[in-house]
């Protein structure tokens, strides 16, 4: 396959071969489209959706990073020998485009709640302690708090099915399964492999799958179908000591749960002060799909399940 040299005045458009053929046959300018495929790639459904809208009088302005100060402009603020210039790789560029697209086109709002997780921590400790030993002495399983959070979010979406949706301009897609993305930091960026049918899997199955997908993600061996789609996601920075934060939704998902550190805090129970382990979570919602009351209902279902974790095994 011949690849043309990049032309600064005509940025390269990332599109599948089928999308290019359909666009050529329909007289459609691919640069006018925003891709819904992995890393913003234009795929068949993007072209068909655009063609279904009828002839275009003018190409829409594609989302780009050109509004940020240029490299040349930014250099002027710093001494020439005070920094190292590291060119962006394709993953960093794709992440920047996708997040720019998300924050510009998805109307975000945020809800947060504190969850008491002492019961969850005890359950996890007992579950891990029950794991039989392999020949080398290692346990057959070792679940993380994040594995329980993925399971909890999946079940909460089942309890609040109106939030288990994807917005499109023509219709709302109401999903039967809760496919949950798990944010994984890899060299040069971030990727979110999807746990399919997470509501139907055990915590141990989720744990094994997350570990396997994360390993292949760091080796950049994931297939597109393993990180495309999903209805929601979990982004956990608690292991870095972060107390709370807000995450950016990864389209076509409608929500993402940002998870902070579990820490001991003074709380009041039955009118008396006591110490409990508290974890703060923030739910980012696409207001087109999940409004305030619905988002609050979803977060309340999550809080109930995470604080009464035996429900995860029901």
C-alpha positions as protocol buffer text, in pm:
chain_id: "A"
residue {
  index: 1
  type: UNK
  ca { x: 0 y: 0 z: 0 }
}
residue {
  index: 2
  type: UNK
  ca { x: 141 y: 336 z: -101 }
}
residue {
  index: 3
  type: UNK
  ca { x: 124 y: 608 z: 163 }
}
residue {
  index: 4
  type: UNK
  ca { x: 147 y: 965 z: 45 }
}
residue {
  index: 5
  type: UNK
  ca { x: 385 y: 1197 z: 223 }
}
residue {
  index: 6
  type: UNK
  ca { x: 203 y: 1419 z: 474 }
}
residue {
  index: 7
  type: UNK
  ca { x: 103 y: 1763 z: 347 }
}
residue {
  index: 8
  type: UNK
  ca { x: 73 y: 2029 z: 620 }
}
residue {
  index: 9
  type: UNK
  ca { x: -205 y: 2207 z: 430 }
}
residue {
  index: 10
  type: UNK
  ca { x: -406 y: 1884 z: 394 }
}
residue {
  index: 11
  type: UNK
  ca { x: -390 y: 1682 z: 717 }
}
residue {
  index: 12
  type: UNK
  ca { x: -408 y: 1309 z: 670 }
}
residue {
  index: 13
  type: UNK
  ca { x: -755 y: 1163 z: 714 }
}
residue {
  index: 14
  type: UNK
  ca { x: -770 y: 826 z: 891 }
}
residue {
  index: 15
  type: UNK
  ca { x: -1040 y: 611 z: 733 }
}
residue {
  index: 16
  type: UNK
  ca { x: -1104 y: 247 z: 651 }
}
residue {
  index: 17
  type: UNK
  ca { x: -1073 y: 138 z: 285 }
}
residue {
  index: 18
  type: UNK
  ca { x: -1448 y: 73 z: 268 }
}
residue {
  index: 19
  type: UNK
  ca { x: -1523 y: 418 z: 408 }
}
residue {
  index: 20
  type: UNK
  ca { x: -1294 y: 576 z: 146 }
}
residue {
  index: 21
  type: UNK
  ca { x: -1465 y: 388 z: -137 }
}
residue {
  index: 22
  type: UNK
  ca { x: -1815 y: 481 z: -20 }
}
residue {
  index: 23
  type: UNK
  ca { x: -1715 y: 844 z: 23 }
}
residue {
  index: 24
  type: UNK
  ca { x: -1564 y: 856 z: -326 }
}
residue {
  index: 25
  type: UNK
  ca { x: -1875 y: 701 z: -481 }
}
residue {
  index: 26
  type: UNK
  ca { x: -2099 y: 947 z: -294 }
}
residue {
  index: 27
  type: UNK
  ca { x: -1887 y: 1253 z: -364 }
}
residue {
  index: 28
  type: UNK
  ca { x: -1826 y: 1308 z: 7 }
}
residue {
  index: 29
  type: UNK
  ca { x: -1525 y: 1491 z: 148 }
}
residue {
  index: 30
  type: UNK
  ca { x: -1386 y: 1266 z: 423 }
}
residue {
  index: 31
  type: UNK
  ca { x: -1221 y: 1561 z: 597 }
}
residue {
  index: 32
  type: UNK
  ca { x: -1569 y: 1690 z: 679 }
}
residue {
  index: 33
  type: UNK
  ca { x: -1644 y: 1388 z: 899 }
}
residue {
  index: 34
  type: UNK
  ca { x: -1566 y: 1297 z: 1257 }
}
residue {
  index: 35
  type: UNK
  ca { x: -1483 y: 930 z: 1288 }
}
residue {
  index: 36
  type: UNK
  ca { x: -1647 y: 703 z: 1544 }
}
residue {
  index: 37
  type: UNK
  ca { x: -1396 y: 420 z: 1502 }
}
residue {
  index: 38
  type: UNK
  ca { x: -1090 y: 353 z: 1719 }
}
residue {
  index: 39
  type: UNK
  ca { x: -876 y: 664 z: 1773 }
}
residue {
  index: 40
  type: UNK
  ca { x: -1116 y: 873 z: 1563 }
}
residue {
  index: 41
  type: UNK
  ca { x: -1089 y: 661 z: 1250 }
}
residue {
  index: 42
  type: UNK
  ca { x: -1367 y: 715 z: 994 }
}
residue {
  index: 43
  type: UNK
  ca { x: -1552 y: 390 z: 930 }
}
residue {
  index: 44
  type: UNK
  ca { x: -1839 y: 268 z: 712 }
}
residue {
  index: 45
  type: UNK
  ca { x: -2123 y: 384 z: 938 }
}
residue {
  index: 46
  type: UNK
  ca { x: -1984 y: 739 z: 954 }
}
residue {
  index: 47
  type: UNK
  ca { x: -1993 y: 770 z: 576 }
}
residue {
  index: 48
  type: UNK
  ca { x: -2337 y: 610 z: 543 }
}
residue {
  index: 49
  type: UNK
  ca { x: -2475 y: 839 z: 812 }
}
residue {
  index: 50
  type: UNK
  ca { x: -2335 y: 1145 z: 635 }
}
residue {
  index: 51
  type: UNK
  ca { x: -2465 y: 1033 z: 295 }
}
residue {
  index: 52
  type: UNK
  ca { x: -2808 y: 969 z: 441 }
}
residue {
  index: 53
  type: UNK
  ca { x: -2824 y: 1334 z: 538 }
}
residue {
  index: 54
  type: UNK
  ca { x: -2830 y: 1438 z: 171 }
}
residue {
  index: 55
  type: UNK
  ca { x: -2593 y: 1654 z: -33 }
}
residue {
  index: 56
  type: UNK
  ca { x: -2373 y: 1898 z: 153 }
}
residue {
  index: 57
  type: UNK
  ca { x: -2333 y: 2259 z: 46 }
}
residue {
  index: 58
  type: UNK
  ca { x: -2017 y: 2306 z: 245 }
}
residue {
  index: 59
  type: UNK
  ca { x: -1782 y: 2076 z: 433 }
}
residue {
  index: 60
  type: UNK
  ca { x: -1810 y: 2088 z: 809 }
}
residue {
  index: 61
  type: UNK
  ca { x: -1502 y: 2206 z: 992 }
}
residue {
  index: 62
  type: UNK
  ca { x: -1329 y: 1896 z: 1132 }
}
residue {
  index: 63
  type: UNK
  ca { x: -1223 y: 1893 z: 1494 }
}
residue {
  index: 64
  type: UNK
  ca { x: -850 y: 1950 z: 1508 }
}
residue {
  index: 65
  type: UNK
  ca { x: -577 y: 2045 z: 1749 }
}
residue {
  index: 66
  type: UNK
  ca { x: -477 y: 2349 z: 1543 }
}
residue {
  index: 67
  type: UNK
  ca { x: -650 y: 2585 z: 1790 }
}
residue {
  index: 68
  type: UNK
  ca { x: -378 y: 2509 z: 2046 }
}
residue {
  index: 69
  type: UNK
  ca { x: -73 y: 2738 z: 2030 }
}
residue {
  index: 70
  type: UNK
  ca { x: 168 y: 2614 z: 1765 }
}
residue {
  index: 71
  type: UNK
  ca { x: 503 y: 2459 z: 1848 }
}
residue {
  index: 72
  type: UNK
  ca { x: 679 y: 2763 z: 1707 }
}
residue {
  index: 73
  type: UNK
  ca { x: 471 y: 3002 z: 1916 }
}
residue {
  index: 74
  type: UNK
  ca { x: 512 y: 2800 z: 2235 }
}
residue {
  index: 75
  type: UNK
  ca { x: 889 y: 2770 z: 2196 }
}
residue {
  index: 76
  type: UNK
  ca { x: 920 y: 3148 z: 2235 }
}
residue {
  index: 77
  type: UNK
  ca { x: 820 y: 3127 z: 2601 }
}
residue {
  index: 78
  type: UNK
  ca { x: 1120 y: 2911 z: 2696 }
}
residue {
  index: 79
  type: UNK
  ca { x: 1495 y: 2924 z: 2663 }
}
residue {
  index: 80
  type: UNK
  ca { x: 1619 y: 2707 z: 2375 }
}
residue {
  index: 81
  type: UNK
  ca { x: 1829 y: 2481 z: 2600 }
}
residue {
  index: 82
  type: UNK
  ca { x: 1571 y: 2446 z: 2881 }
}
residue {
  index: 83
  type: UNK
  ca { x: 1364 y: 2160 z: 2738 }
}
residue {
  index: 84
  type: UNK
  ca { x: 1372 y: 1844 z: 2530 }
}
residue {
  index: 85
  type: UNK
  ca { x: 1136 y: 1828 z: 2231 }
}
residue {
  index: 86
  type: UNK
  ca { x: 960 y: 1489 z: 2205 }
}
residue {
  index: 87
  type: UNK
  ca { x: 745 y: 1451 z: 1890 }
}
residue {
  index: 88
  type: UNK
  ca { x: 395 y: 1306 z: 1942 }
}
residue {
  index: 89
  type: UNK
  ca { x: 350 y: 946 z: 1837 }
}
residue {
  index: 90
  type: UNK
  ca { x: 33 y: 832 z: 1660 }
}
residue {
  index: 91
  type: UNK
  ca { x: -130 y: 716 z: 1986 }
}
residue {
  index: 92
  type: UNK
  ca { x: -81 y: 1049 z: 2162 }
}
residue {
  index: 93
  type: UNK
  ca { x: -221 y: 1233 z: 1859 }
}
residue {
  index: 94
  type: UNK
  ca { x: -522 y: 1001 z: 1845 }
}
residue {
  index: 95
  type: UNK
  ca { x: -590 y: 1041 z: 2219 }
}
residue {
  index: 96
  type: UNK
  ca { x: -568 y: 1419 z: 2186 }
}
residue {
  index: 97
  type: UNK
  ca { x: -813 y: 1419 z: 1894 }
}
residue {
  index: 98
  type: UNK
  ca { x: -1061 y: 1189 z: 2067 }
}
residue {
  index: 99
  type: UNK
  ca { x: -1060 y: 1379 z: 2396 }
}
residue {
  index: 100
  type: UNK
  ca { x: -1087 y: 1712 z: 2217 }
}
residue {
  index: 101
  type: UNK
  ca { x: -1383 y: 1574 z: 2023 }
}
residue {
  index: 102
  type: UNK
  ca { x: -1544 y: 1441 z: 2341 }
}
residue {
  index: 103
  type: UNK
  ca { x: -1514 y: 1759 z: 2545 }
}
residue {
  index: 104
  type: UNK
  ca { x: -1633 y: 1974 z: 2250 }
}
residue {
  index: 105
  type: UNK
  ca { x: -1928 y: 1761 z: 2139 }
}
residue {
  index: 106
  type: UNK
  ca { x: -2048 y: 1573 z: 2450 }
}
residue {
  index: 107
  type: UNK
  ca { x: -2231 y: 1786 z: 2712 }
}
residue {
  index: 108
  type: UNK
  ca { x: -2064 y: 1660 z: 3030 }
}
residue {
  index: 109
  type: UNK
  ca { x: -2194 y: 1700 z: 3382 }
}
residue {
  index: 110
  type: UNK
  ca { x: -2062 y: 1542 z: 3700 }
}
residue {
  index: 111
  type: UNK
  ca { x: -2202 y: 1375 z: 4012 }
}
residue {
  index: 112
  type: UNK
  ca { x: -1998 y: 1256 z: 4309 }
}
residue {
  index: 113
  type: UNK
  ca { x: -2062 y: 1050 z: 4619 }
}
residue {
  index: 114
  type: UNK
  ca { x: -1864 y: 900 z: 4907 }
}
residue {
  index: 115
  type: UNK
  ca { x: -1885 y: 523 z: 4955 }
}
residue {
  index: 116
  type: UNK
  ca { x: -1795 y: 333 z: 5272 }
}
residue {
  index: 117
  type: UNK
  ca { x: -1594 y: 29 z: 5163 }
}
residue {
  index: 118
  type: UNK
  ca { x: -1492 y: -149 z: 5487 }
}
residue {
  index: 119
  type: UNK
  ca { x: -1730 y: -438 z: 5412 }
}
residue {
  index: 120
  type: UNK
  ca { x: -1591 y: -462 z: 5059 }
}
residue {
  index: 121
  type: UNK
  ca { x: -1232 y: -472 z: 5184 }
}
residue {
  index: 122
  type: UNK
  ca { x: -1315 y: -751 z: 5429 }
}
residue {
  index: 123
  type: UNK
  ca { x: -1494 y: -949 z: 5159 }
}
residue {
  index: 124
  type: UNK
  ca { x: -1201 y: -909 z: 4918 }
}
residue {
  index: 125
  type: UNK
  ca { x: -950 y: -1017 z: 5185 }
}
residue {
  index: 126
  type: UNK
  ca { x: -1151 y: -1329 z: 5267 }
}
residue {
  index: 127
  type: UNK
  ca { x: -1208 y: -1414 z: 4902 }
}
residue {
  index: 128
  type: UNK
  ca { x: -838 y: -1382 z: 4817 }
}
residue {
  index: 129
  type: UNK
  ca { x: -740 y: -1581 z: 5127 }
}
residue {
  index: 130
  type: UNK
  ca { x: -959 y: -1868 z: 5007 }
}
residue {
  index: 131
  type: UNK
  ca { x: -763 y: -1906 z: 4681 }
}
residue {
  index: 132
  type: UNK
  ca { x: -589 y: -2245 z: 4656 }
}
residue {
  index: 133
  type: UNK
  ca { x: -216 y: -2248 z: 4590 }
}
residue {
  index: 134
  type: UNK
  ca { x: -52 y: -2346 z: 4263 }
}
residue {
  index: 135
  type: UNK
  ca { x: 251 y: -2573 z: 4245 }
}
residue {
  index: 136
  type: UNK
  ca { x: 482 y: -2270 z: 4273 }
}
residue {
  index: 137
  type: UNK
  ca { x: 303 y: -2146 z: 4585 }
}
residue {
  index: 138
  type: UNK
  ca { x: 124 y: -1855 z: 4419 }
}
residue {
  index: 139
  type: UNK
  ca { x: -253 y: -1817 z: 4467 }
}
residue {
  index: 140
  type: UNK
  ca { x: -486 y: -1917 z: 4184 }
}
residue {
  index: 141
  type: UNK
  ca { x: -650 y: -1575 z: 4199 }
}
residue {
  index: 142
  type: UNK
  ca { x: -594 y: -1235 z: 4353 }
}
residue {
  index: 143
  type: UNK
  ca { x: -870 y: -984 z: 4299 }
}
residue {
  index: 144
  type: UNK
  ca { x: -827 y: -607 z: 4323 }
}
residue {
  index: 145
  type: UNK
  ca { x: -1070 y: -347 z: 4454 }
}
residue {
  index: 146
  type: UNK
  ca { x: -1102 y: -226 z: 4095 }
}
residue {
  index: 147
  type: UNK
  ca { x: -1238 y: -568 z: 3986 }
}
residue {
  index: 148
  type: UNK
  ca { x: -1526 y: -527 z: 4235 }
}
residue {
  index: 149
  type: UNK
  ca { x: -1587 y: -172 z: 4114 }
}
residue {
  index: 150
  type: UNK
  ca { x: -1622 y: -293 z: 3752 }
}
residue {
  index: 151
  type: UNK
  ca { x: -1869 y: -561 z: 3862 }
}
residue {
  index: 152
  type: UNK
  ca { x: -2060 y: -311 z: 4076 }
}
residue {
  index: 153
  type: UNK
  ca { x: -2095 y: -57 z: 3794 }
}
residue {
  index: 154
  type: UNK
  ca { x: -2216 y: -331 z: 3557 }
}
residue {
  index: 155
  type: UNK
  ca { x: -2484 y: -445 z: 3802 }
}
residue {
  index: 156
  type: UNK
  ca { x: -2586 y: -85 z: 3880 }
}
residue {
  index: 157
  type: UNK
  ca { x: -2649 y: -31 z: 3508 }
}
residue {
  index: 158
  type: UNK
  ca { x: -2868 y: -340 z: 3508 }
}
residue {
  index: 159
  type: UNK
  ca { x: -3066 y: -202 z: 3802 }
}
residue {
  index: 160
  type: UNK
  ca { x: -3104 y: 132 z: 3621 }
}
residue {
  index: 161
  type: UNK
  ca { x: -3145 y: 18 z: 3258 }
}
residue {
  index: 162
  type: UNK
  ca { x: -3242 y: 366 z: 3136 }
}
residue {
  index: 163
  type: UNK
  ca { x: -2878 y: 462 z: 3197 }
}
residue {
  index: 164
  type: UNK
  ca { x: -2742 y: 157 z: 3012 }
}
residue {
  index: 165
  type: UNK
  ca { x: -2771 y: 347 z: 2684 }
}
residue {
  index: 166
  type: UNK
  ca { x: -2588 y: 509 z: 2396 }
}
residue {
  index: 167
  type: UNK
  ca { x: -2702 y: 835 z: 2237 }
}
residue {
  index: 168
  type: UNK
  ca { x: -2730 y: 875 z: 1859 }
}
residue {
  index: 169
  type: UNK
  ca { x: -2896 y: 1166 z: 1675 }
}
residue {
  index: 170
  type: UNK
  ca { x: -3169 y: 933 z: 1548 }
}
residue {
  index: 171
  type: UNK
  ca { x: -3238 y: 707 z: 1844 }
}
residue {
  index: 172
  type: UNK
  ca { x: -3123 y: 593 z: 2188 }
}
residue {
  index: 173
  type: UNK
  ca { x: -2963 y: 250 z: 2195 }
}
residue {
  index: 174
  type: UNK
  ca { x: -3076 y: 61 z: 2507 }
}
residue {
  index: 175
  type: UNK
  ca { x: -2827 y: -217 z: 2573 }
}
residue {
  index: 176
  type: UNK
  ca { x: -2903 y: -556 z: 2720 }
}
residue {
  index: 177
  type: UNK
  ca { x: -2550 y: -619 z: 2844 }
}
residue {
  index: 178
  type: UNK
  ca { x: -2330 y: -390 z: 3054 }
}
residue {
  index: 179
  type: UNK
  ca { x: -1999 y: -368 z: 2864 }
}
residue {
  index: 180
  type: UNK
  ca { x: -1755 y: -180 z: 3088 }
}
residue {
  index: 181
  type: UNK
  ca { x: -1426 y: -24 z: 2979 }
}
residue {
  index: 182
  type: UNK
  ca { x: -1128 y: -27 z: 3214 }
}
residue {
  index: 183
  type: UNK
  ca { x: -879 y: 256 z: 3167 }
}
residue {
  index: 184
  type: UNK
  ca { x: -523 y: 121 z: 3136 }
}
residue {
  index: 185
  type: UNK
  ca { x: -217 y: 347 z: 3129 }
}
residue {
  index: 186
  type: UNK
  ca { x: 39 y: 236 z: 2872 }
}
residue {
  index: 187
  type: UNK
  ca { x: 361 y: 397 z: 2749 }
}
residue {
  index: 188
  type: UNK
  ca { x: 266 y: 699 z: 2542 }
}
residue {
  index: 189
  type: UNK
  ca { x: -100 y: 713 z: 2634 }
}
residue {
  index: 190
  type: UNK
  ca { x: -414 y: 549 z: 2763 }
}
residue {
  index: 191
  type: UNK
  ca { x: -641 y: 276 z: 2630 }
}
residue {
  index: 192
  type: UNK
  ca { x: -969 y: 135 z: 2759 }
}
residue {
  index: 193
  type: UNK
  ca { x: -1021 y: -237 z: 2688 }
}
residue {
  index: 194
  type: UNK
  ca { x: -1381 y: -353 z: 2729 }
}
residue {
  index: 195
  type: UNK
  ca { x: -1511 y: -622 z: 2965 }
}
residue {
  index: 196
  type: UNK
  ca { x: -1810 y: -758 z: 2771 }
}
residue {
  index: 197
  type: UNK
  ca { x: -2118 y: -875 z: 2965 }
}
residue {
  index: 198
  type: UNK
  ca { x: -1952 y: -771 z: 3289 }
}
residue {
  index: 199
  type: UNK
  ca { x: -2281 y: -807 z: 3477 }
}
residue {
  index: 200
  type: UNK
  ca { x: -2283 y: -1183 z: 3406 }
}
residue {
  index: 201
  type: UNK
  ca { x: -1920 y: -1251 z: 3503 }
}
residue {
  index: 202
  type: UNK
  ca { x: -1781 y: -1332 z: 3845 }
}
residue {
  index: 203
  type: UNK
  ca { x: -1535 y: -1097 z: 4009 }
}
residue {
  index: 204
  type: UNK
  ca { x: -1266 y: -1357 z: 3954 }
}
residue {
  index: 205
  type: UNK
  ca { x: -1347 y: -1378 z: 3581 }
}
residue {
  index: 206
  type: UNK
  ca { x: -1338 y: -1000 z: 3556 }
}
residue {
  index: 207
  type: UNK
  ca { x: -1005 y: -996 z: 3742 }
}
residue {
  index: 208
  type: UNK
  ca { x: -848 y: -1252 z: 3507 }
}
residue {
  index: 209
  type: UNK
  ca { x: -983 y: -1074 z: 3198 }
}
residue {
  index: 210
  type: UNK
  ca { x: -868 y: -729 z: 3310 }
}
residue {
  index: 211
  type: UNK
  ca { x: -519 y: -863 z: 3380 }
}
residue {
  index: 212
  type: UNK
  ca { x: -500 y: -1038 z: 3043 }
}
residue {
  index: 213
  type: UNK
  ca { x: -633 y: -740 z: 2844 }
}
residue {
  index: 214
  type: UNK
  ca { x: -410 y: -493 z: 3030 }
}
residue {
  index: 215
  type: UNK
  ca { x: -105 y: -706 z: 2957 }
}
residue {
  index: 216
  type: UNK
  ca { x: -180 y: -717 z: 2585 }
}
residue {
  index: 217
  type: UNK
  ca { x: -266 y: -346 z: 2587 }
}
residue {
  index: 218
  type: UNK
  ca { x: 80 y: -262 z: 2718 }
}
residue {
  index: 219
  type: UNK
  ca { x: 224 y: -479 z: 2440 }
}
residue {
  index: 220
  type: UNK
  ca { x: -7 y: -299 z: 2191 }
}
residue {
  index: 221
  type: UNK
  ca { x: -160 y: -628 z: 2084 }
}
residue {
  index: 222
  type: UNK
  ca { x: -529 y: -552 z: 2141 }
}
residue {
  index: 223
  type: UNK
  ca { x: -773 y: -600 z: 1854 }
}
residue {
  index: 224
  type: UNK
  ca { x: -1009 y: -309 z: 1774 }
}
residue {
  index: 225
  type: UNK
  ca { x: -1314 y: -503 z: 1893 }
}
residue {
  index: 226
  type: UNK
  ca { x: -1147 y: -535 z: 2234 }
}
residue {
  index: 227
  type: UNK
  ca { x: -1143 y: -160 z: 2299 }
}
residue {
  index: 228
  type: UNK
  ca { x: -1424 y: -22 z: 2079 }
}
residue {
  index: 229
  type: UNK
  ca { x: -1776 y: 44 z: 2203 }
}
residue {
  index: 230
  type: UNK
  ca { x: -1891 y: -17 z: 2559 }
}
residue {
  index: 231
  type: UNK
  ca { x: -2156 y: 171 z: 2752 }
}
residue {
  index: 232
  type: UNK
  ca { x: -1953 y: 299 z: 3048 }
}
residue {
  index: 233
  type: UNK
  ca { x: -1603 y: 281 z: 3192 }
}
residue {
  index: 234
  type: UNK
  ca { x: -1400 y: 289 z: 3513 }
}
residue {
  index: 235
  type: UNK
  ca { x: -1097 y: 513 z: 3555 }
}
residue {
  index: 236
  type: UNK
  ca { x: -920 y: 449 z: 3885 }
}
residue {
  index: 237
  type: UNK
  ca { x: -641 y: 674 z: 4013 }
}
residue {
  index: 238
  type: UNK
  ca { x: -673 y: 571 z: 4377 }
}
residue {
  index: 239
  type: UNK
  ca { x: -348 y: 376 z: 4362 }
}
residue {
  index: 240
  type: UNK
  ca { x: -171 y: 708 z: 4290 }
}
residue {
  index: 241
  type: UNK
  ca { x: -313 y: 869 z: 4603 }
}
residue {
  index: 242
  type: UNK
  ca { x: -572 y: 1077 z: 4416 }
}
residue {
  index: 243
  type: UNK
  ca { x: -873 y: 1152 z: 4638 }
}
residue {
  index: 244
  type: UNK
  ca { x: -1119 y: 1250 z: 4363 }
}
residue {
  index: 245
  type: UNK
  ca { x: -1122 y: 1368 z: 4001 }
}
residue {
  index: 246
  type: UNK
  ca { x: -1349 y: 1396 z: 3696 }
}
residue {
  index: 247
  type: UNK
  ca { x: -1290 y: 1182 z: 3387 }
}
residue {
  index: 248
  type: UNK
  ca { x: -1370 y: 1260 z: 3023 }
}
residue {
  index: 249
  type: UNK
  ca { x: -1628 y: 1034 z: 2856 }
}
residue {
  index: 250
  type: UNK
  ca { x: -1499 y: 815 z: 2574 }
}
residue {
  index: 251
  type: UNK
  ca { x: -1766 y: 815 z: 2298 }
}
residue {
  index: 252
  type: UNK
  ca { x: -1985 y: 626 z: 2220 }
}
residue {
  index: 253
  type: UNK
  ca { x: -2004 y: 554 z: 2594 }
}
residue {
  index: 254
  type: UNK
  ca { x: -2251 y: 765 z: 2794 }
}
residue {
  index: 255
  type: UNK
  ca { x: -2083 y: 764 z: 3135 }
}
residue {
  index: 256
  type: UNK
  ca { x: -1749 y: 708 z: 3304 }
}
residue {
  index: 257
  type: UNK
  ca { x: -1681 y: 651 z: 3674 }
}
residue {
  index: 258
  type: UNK
  ca { x: -1371 y: 819 z: 3820 }
}
residue {
  index: 259
  type: UNK
  ca { x: -1252 y: 639 z: 4134 }
}
residue {
  index: 260
  type: UNK
  ca { x: -1036 y: 792 z: 4404 }
}
residue {
  index: 261
  type: UNK
  ca { x: -835 y: 653 z: 4691 }
}
residue {
  index: 262
  type: UNK
  ca { x: -1002 y: 464 z: 4974 }
}
residue {
  index: 263
  type: UNK
  ca { x: -889 y: 628 z: 5298 }
}
residue {
  index: 264
  type: UNK
  ca { x: -987 y: 635 z: 5661 }
}
residue {
  index: 265
  type: UNK
  ca { x: -1202 y: 937 z: 5750 }
}
residue {
  index: 266
  type: UNK
  ca { x: -1398 y: 1045 z: 6052 }
}
residue {
  index: 267
  type: UNK
  ca { x: -1773 y: 998 z: 5995 }
}
residue {
  index: 268
  type: UNK
  ca { x: -2082 y: 1018 z: 6215 }
}
residue {
  index: 269
  type: UNK
  ca { x: -2288 y: 702 z: 6277 }
}
residue {
  index: 270
  type: UNK
  ca { x: -2589 y: 695 z: 6507 }
}
residue {
  index: 271
  type: UNK
  ca { x: -2494 y: 1038 z: 6632 }
}
residue {
  index: 272
  type: UNK
  ca { x: -2140 y: 939 z: 6734 }
}
residue {
  index: 273
  type: UNK
  ca { x: -1807 y: 993 z: 6553 }
}
residue {
  index: 274
  type: UNK
  ca { x: -1630 y: 688 z: 6419 }
}
residue {
  index: 275
  type: UNK
  ca { x: -1362 y: 600 z: 6165 }
}
residue {
  index: 276
  type: UNK
  ca { x: -1456 y: 438 z: 5832 }
}
residue {
  index: 277
  type: UNK
  ca { x: -1278 y: 371 z: 5502 }
}
residue {
  index: 278
  type: UNK
  ca { x: -1428 y: 608 z: 5247 }
}
residue {
  index: 279
  type: UNK
  ca { x: -1383 y: 606 z: 4869 }
}
residue {
  index: 280
  type: UNK
  ca { x: -1496 y: 907 z: 4664 }
}
residue {
  index: 281
  type: UNK
  ca { x: -1629 y: 843 z: 4312 }
}
residue {
  index: 282
  type: UNK
  ca { x: -1736 y: 1087 z: 4042 }
}
residue {
  index: 283
  type: UNK
  ca { x: -1972 y: 992 z: 3760 }
}
residue {
  index: 284
  type: UNK
  ca { x: -1933 y: 1188 z: 3435 }
}
residue {
  index: 285
  type: UNK
  ca { x: -2254 y: 1178 z: 3229 }
}
residue {
  index: 286
  type: UNK
  ca { x: -2347 y: 1262 z: 2871 }
}
residue {
  index: 287
  type: UNK
  ca { x: -2647 y: 1488 z: 2933 }
}
residue {
  index: 288
  type: UNK
  ca { x: -2802 y: 1386 z: 2599 }
}
residue {
  index: 289
  type: UNK
  ca { x: -2837 y: 1028 z: 2724 }
}
residue {
  index: 290
  type: UNK
  ca { x: -2833 y: 1046 z: 3104 }
}
residue {
  index: 291
  type: UNK
  ca { x: -2987 y: 1348 z: 3276 }
}
residue {
  index: 292
  type: UNK
  ca { x: -2928 y: 1459 z: 3633 }
}
residue {
  index: 293
  type: UNK
  ca { x: -3196 y: 1254 z: 3806 }
}
residue {
  index: 294
  type: UNK
  ca { x: -3106 y: 941 z: 3610 }
}
residue {
  index: 295
  type: UNK
  ca { x: -2736 y: 984 z: 3680 }
}
residue {
  index: 296
  type: UNK
  ca { x: -2813 y: 1026 z: 4051 }
}
residue {
  index: 297
  type: UNK
  ca { x: -3021 y: 708 z: 4044 }
}
residue {
  index: 298
  type: UNK
  ca { x: -2734 y: 517 z: 3881 }
}
residue {
  index: 299
  type: UNK
  ca { x: -2484 y: 648 z: 4134 }
}
residue {
  index: 300
  type: UNK
  ca { x: -2718 y: 559 z: 4423 }
}
residue {
  index: 301
  type: UNK
  ca { x: -2745 y: 202 z: 4289 }
}
residue {
  index: 302
  type: UNK
  ca { x: -2365 y: 184 z: 4270 }
}
residue {
  index: 303
  type: UNK
  ca { x: -2327 y: 311 z: 4627 }
}
residue {
  index: 304
  type: UNK
  ca { x: -2579 y: 58 z: 4761 }
}
residue {
  index: 305
  type: UNK
  ca { x: -2401 y: -233 z: 4591 }
}
residue {
  index: 306
  type: UNK
  ca { x: -2047 y: -131 z: 4683 }
}
residue {
  index: 307
  type: UNK
  ca { x: -2144 y: -78 z: 5049 }
}
residue {
  index: 308
  type: UNK
  ca { x: -2335 y: -409 z: 5066 }
}
residue {
  index: 309
  type: UNK
  ca { x: -2099 y: -619 z: 4851 }
}
residue {
  index: 310
  type: UNK
  ca { x: -2263 y: -956 z: 4911 }
}
residue {
  index: 311
  type: UNK
  ca { x: -2512 y: -836 z: 4649 }
}
residue {
  index: 312
  type: UNK
  ca { x: -2235 y: -877 z: 4390 }
}
residue {
  index: 313
  type: UNK
  ca { x: -2263 y: -1253 z: 4436 }
}
residue {
  index: 314
  type: UNK
  ca { x: -2643 y: -1276 z: 4431 }
}
